[in-house]
Tab-separated table of C-alpha atoms in Angstrom:
chain	number	residue	atom	x	y	z
A	1	MET	CA	9.412	-6.941	6.071
A	2	CYS	CA	9.922	-9.098	9.346
A	3	GLY	CA	10.991	-12.410	8.429
A	4	ARG	CA	12.099	-13.966	11.261
A	5	LEU	CA	10.443	-14.113	14.873
A	6	ALA	CA	11.902	-14.632	18.787
A	7	VAL	CA	8.848	-16.408	20.989
A	8	THR	CA	9.813	-16.479	24.540
A	9	LEU	CA	6.414	-15.698	26.484
A	10	PRO	CA	5.756	-19.355	28.133
A	11	ASN	CA	2.336	-20.583	26.583
A	12	ASP	CA	0.375	-20.311	29.682
A	13	ALA	CA	1.691	-17.187	30.109
A	14	MET	CA	0.734	-15.625	26.461
A	15	ALA	CA	-2.740	-17.269	26.730
A	16	GLN	CA	-2.852	-15.042	30.072
A	17	LEU	CA	-1.410	-12.379	28.904
A	18	PHE	CA	-3.878	-12.085	25.743
A	19	ALA	CA	-7.212	-13.808	27.350
A	20	ALA	CA	-6.982	-16.734	25.208
A	21	GLN	CA	-8.291	-19.863	25.044
A	22	PRO	CA	-5.342	-21.961	24.321
A	23	ALA	CA	-4.458	-25.374	21.861
A	24	ASN	CA	-3.248	-27.682	22.565
A	25	ASP	CA	-0.614	-27.927	20.024
A	26	LEU	CA	1.200	-25.132	20.841
A	27	PRO	CA	4.062	-24.209	19.206
A	28	GLU	CA	7.638	-25.587	21.552
A	29	VAL	CA	9.203	-22.374	23.429
A	30	PRO	CA	11.271	-20.207	23.857
A	31	ASN	CA	12.223	-20.346	20.454
A	32	TYR	CA	14.819	-17.601	19.528
A	33	ASN	CA	14.635	-18.794	15.514
A	34	VAL	CA	11.312	-18.879	14.444
A	35	CYS	CA	11.625	-18.412	11.010
A	36	PRO	CA	9.108	-18.594	7.366
A	37	THR	CA	6.468	-22.012	7.293
A	38	THR	CA	6.980	-22.741	10.529
A	39	GLN	CA	4.086	-22.850	13.339
A	40	VAL	CA	3.619	-19.463	14.653
A	41	HIS	CA	1.509	-18.489	17.768
A	42	THR	CA	-1.083	-16.446	16.385
A	43	ILE	CA	-4.888	-15.341	18.622
A	44	ARG	CA	-7.771	-15.349	16.512
A	45	ILE	CA	-11.913	-14.806	17.332
A	46	GLU	CA	-13.909	-18.191	17.092
A	47	GLY	CA	-17.269	-18.330	18.154
A	48	GLY	CA	-17.128	-14.770	20.525
A	49	THR	CA	-14.110	-16.400	22.133
A	50	ARG	CA	-10.229	-15.855	21.613
A	51	HIS	CA	-8.502	-18.507	20.985
A	52	LEU	CA	-3.902	-19.073	21.070
A	53	SER	CA	-3.187	-21.425	18.373
A	54	SER	CA	-0.941	-22.241	15.813
A	55	MET	CA	-0.905	-21.214	12.348
A	56	ARG	CA	2.306	-21.846	9.412
A	57	TRP	CA	3.209	-18.693	8.890
A	58	GLY	CA	3.046	-18.117	5.415
A	59	PHE	CA	-0.713	-16.593	3.673
A	60	ILE	CA	-1.287	-19.686	0.792
A	61	PRO	CA	-4.090	-18.397	-1.163
A	62	ARG	CA	-7.183	-20.062	-1.755
A	63	TRP	CA	-5.744	-20.962	-6.339
A	64	TYR	CA	-2.815	-22.417	-4.733
A	65	GLU	CA	-2.572	-25.917	-5.244
A	66	LYS	CA	0.727	-26.860	-3.736
A	67	PRO	CA	2.234	-24.461	-0.895
A	68	ASN	CA	4.752	-23.681	-2.861
A	69	GLY	CA	2.648	-23.144	-5.669
A	70	GLY	CA	3.298	-19.698	-5.772
A	71	PRO	CA	5.433	-16.890	-3.961
A	72	LEU	CA	5.759	-16.992	-0.232
A	73	LEU	CA	3.870	-14.644	1.385
A	74	ILE	CA	4.275	-13.848	4.611
A	75	ASN	CA	3.966	-9.793	4.320
A	76	ALA	CA	1.005	-8.584	3.570
A	77	ARG	CA	1.527	-4.383	2.894
A	78	ALA	CA	-0.838	-2.618	4.097
A	79	GLU	CA	-1.184	0.412	2.498
A	80	THR	CA	-2.182	-1.912	-1.344
A	81	ILE	CA	-4.169	-4.956	1.262
A	82	ALA	CA	-8.155	-3.873	0.428
A	83	GLU	CA	-6.702	-4.196	-2.994
A	84	LYS	CA	-5.653	-7.539	-2.789
A	85	PRO	CA	-6.224	-10.936	-4.231
A	86	ALA	CA	-5.064	-12.518	-1.824
A	87	PHE	CA	-4.997	-10.660	1.072
A	88	LYS	CA	-8.667	-8.525	0.725
A	89	THR	CA	-10.870	-10.411	2.450
A	90	ALA	CA	-8.929	-12.049	5.029
A	91	ALA	CA	-8.511	-8.316	6.152
A	92	ARG	CA	-11.817	-7.642	6.395
A	93	GLU	CA	-12.634	-11.195	7.693
A	94	ARG	CA	-9.667	-13.293	9.558
A	95	ARG	CA	-7.263	-11.137	11.452
A	96	CYS	CA	-5.225	-12.532	14.608
A	97	LEU	CA	-2.862	-11.114	16.053
A	98	ILE	CA	0.715	-13.117	16.100
A	99	PRO	CA	3.342	-12.380	19.208
A	100	ALA	CA	6.482	-12.183	19.434
A	101	SER	CA	9.186	-11.318	22.155
A	102	GLY	CA	10.911	-9.459	19.061
A	103	PHE	CA	12.669	-9.648	15.466
A	104	TYR	CA	15.142	-9.482	13.073
A	105	GLU	CA	16.053	-7.318	10.357
A	106	TRP	CA	19.168	-6.905	8.579
A	107	THR	CA	21.407	-4.333	7.157
A	108	LYS	CA	24.482	-5.210	4.326
A	109	ASP	CA	28.199	-4.355	5.458
A	110	SER	CA	30.691	-2.483	3.037
A	111	GLU	CA	31.850	-6.285	1.609
A	112	GLY	CA	27.996	-6.931	1.481
A	113	GLY	CA	28.130	-8.879	3.887
A	114	ARG	CA	24.646	-9.621	6.359
A	115	ASP	CA	24.569	-8.228	9.404
A	116	PRO	CA	21.374	-9.075	12.121
A	117	TRP	CA	19.797	-6.581	14.366
A	118	PHE	CA	17.520	-8.002	16.832
A	119	ILE	CA	14.173	-5.564	17.611
A	120	HIS	CA	12.613	-5.494	20.394
A	121	ALA	CA	9.998	-3.390	22.970
A	122	HIS	CA	11.897	-0.871	24.717
A	123	ASP	CA	10.415	-2.927	28.458
A	124	LYS	CA	10.524	-5.812	26.677
A	125	ALA	CA	7.147	-6.766	27.039
A	126	PRO	CA	6.081	-9.013	23.999
A	127	LEU	CA	4.856	-7.112	21.002
A	128	ALA	CA	1.531	-8.339	19.161
A	129	PHE	CA	1.865	-7.573	15.239
A	130	ALA	CA	-1.127	-7.311	13.567
A	131	GLY	CA	-1.812	-10.793	11.262
A	132	ILE	CA	-4.683	-12.210	8.815
A	133	TRP	CA	-4.885	-15.635	8.336
A	134	GLN	CA	-7.412	-17.939	6.660
A	135	ASP	CA	-7.842	-21.766	5.987
A	136	TRP	CA	-6.106	-23.055	2.319
A	137	GLN	CA	-7.624	-26.539	1.208
A	138	HIS	CA	-6.082	-28.714	-1.847
A	139	GLY	CA	-8.285	-32.147	-1.894
A	140	GLU	CA	-7.715	-33.490	1.833
A	141	GLU	CA	-4.717	-31.706	2.757
A	142	THR	CA	-5.392	-28.889	4.881
A	143	LEU	CA	-2.954	-25.894	6.415
A	144	ARG	CA	-4.393	-22.612	8.628
A	145	THR	CA	-2.121	-20.255	7.415
A	146	CYS	CA	-1.013	-16.658	8.279
A	147	ALA	CA	1.081	-13.573	7.815
A	148	ILE	CA	2.406	-10.187	9.313
A	149	MET	CA	0.714	-6.707	8.077
A	150	THR	CA	4.005	-4.526	7.109
A	151	CYS	CA	3.429	-0.335	7.173
A	152	GLY	CA	6.120	1.633	6.509
A	153	ALA	CA	9.604	2.082	9.031
A	154	ASN	CA	9.183	4.354	11.451
A	155	THR	CA	12.592	7.259	11.878
A	156	SER	CA	15.161	5.508	13.978
A	157	MET	CA	13.938	2.051	12.092
A	158	SER	CA	14.277	3.282	8.895
A	159	THR	CA	17.884	3.363	9.794
A	160	ILE	CA	17.780	-0.275	9.527
A	161	HIS	CA	14.751	-1.410	6.931
A	162	HIS	CA	12.149	0.762	4.746
A	163	ARG	CA	9.474	-1.712	5.853
A	164	MET	CA	8.354	-2.771	10.198
A	165	PRO	CA	5.753	-5.548	11.385
A	166	VAL	CA	2.508	-3.592	12.185
A	167	ILE	CA	2.476	-3.579	16.466
A	168	LEU	CA	-0.957	-3.042	17.420
A	169	ALA	CA	-1.153	-1.500	21.739
A	170	GLN	CA	-3.361	-3.985	24.286
A	171	GLN	CA	-5.108	-1.191	24.340
A	172	ASP	CA	-6.205	-1.444	19.732
A	173	TRP	CA	-5.929	-6.031	20.065
A	174	ALA	CA	-10.221	-6.023	20.873
A	175	LEU	CA	-10.225	-3.727	17.615
A	176	TRP	CA	-8.405	-5.386	15.459
A	177	LEU	CA	-9.522	-8.630	16.176
A	178	GLY	CA	-12.929	-7.376	15.521
A	179	GLU	CA	-14.252	-7.415	19.003
A	180	GLN	CA	-14.867	-3.339	18.997
A	181	GLY	CA	-16.355	-2.808	15.874
A	182	LYS	CA	-15.057	-1.434	12.723
A	183	GLY	CA	-12.016	0.845	12.377
A	184	ALA	CA	-8.992	-1.375	11.874
A	185	ALA	CA	-7.271	0.081	9.106
A	186	LEU	CA	-6.371	3.228	10.723
A	187	LEU	CA	-4.263	0.635	13.386
A	188	MET	CA	-2.084	-0.435	9.855
A	189	GLN	CA	0.791	2.281	11.189
A	190	ALA	CA	4.369	2.820	12.399
A	191	ALA	CA	4.987	1.701	15.827
A	192	PRO	CA	5.983	4.588	17.616
A	193	GLU	CA	9.236	6.053	18.298
A	194	ALA	CA	9.747	5.297	21.771
A	195	HIS	CA	8.320	2.760	22.196
A	196	LEU	CA	11.004	0.267	20.158
A	197	GLN	CA	15.362	-0.440	20.871
A	198	PHE	CA	17.099	-2.820	19.061
A	199	TYR	CA	21.215	-3.692	18.889
A	200	ARG	CA	23.494	-5.806	16.526
A	201	VAL	CA	24.121	-9.674	16.978
A	202	ASP	CA	25.835	-12.234	16.080
A	203	ARG	CA	25.373	-13.281	12.227
A	204	ALA	CA	24.284	-17.059	13.587
A	205	VAL	CA	20.661	-15.881	13.712
A	206	ASN	CA	21.330	-16.253	9.895
A	207	SER	CA	20.686	-19.404	9.514
A	208	ASN	CA	17.320	-20.292	9.813
A	209	ARG	CA	19.186	-24.056	11.161
A	210	ALA	CA	20.854	-21.659	14.763
A	211	SER	CA	18.807	-21.643	17.622
A	212	GLY	CA	19.952	-21.145	20.755
A	213	ALA	CA	19.513	-17.938	23.444
A	214	HIS	CA	22.704	-16.647	23.283
A	215	LEU	CA	20.882	-15.550	18.637
A	216	ILE	CA	20.001	-12.354	20.778
A	217	ASP	CA	23.095	-11.586	23.008
A	218	ALA	CA	23.776	-7.891	21.665
A	219	VAL	CA	27.779	-8.052	19.555
A	220	ASP	CA	28.881	-4.685	18.933
A	221	ALA	CA	27.725	-2.628	16.110
């Protein structure tokens, strides 16, 4: 799965990288501890143009009567997305990219303590996760929400967790966003072994209130 992110690329650089028009309400960066239900950066197509904008991380199905009216849907499984009522329409019609500098996963030690790991591109380039989005509305309240696609982990990542986010290569961004016709389903697979690196970080990041660049500093495993 994917339940915590780090985003360090400046907003103007992010807009340039993704060739997207930036909104005025983008989340502040750097943020080394982006948590579910907070706002995340997303790239989506509107009117034939890429837009960099902010969405709530936590997809809300239309039948929820309130944002916490059911399970928190921060991830969507690639293997079943076409069948799930909550996700299947968004998977066809409302796909997005969710950029990050890296993400965290956890293992447990012999006493049950949670040890965090930071995962990033081997060349430290920004990652682009495959995502889906939709607007949720109830009465006068409207929220634009998203979830990150996940797939089975590749061999190296499976030593930490059996799932991982679907990470898209730059040449595949247009296909996922629907700019290059059909075939996006073929992209929902694990990144190549050599694409990612990971290392242990301090347990300080276990708190969703923690902040600061030290959260991604390596510690002895």
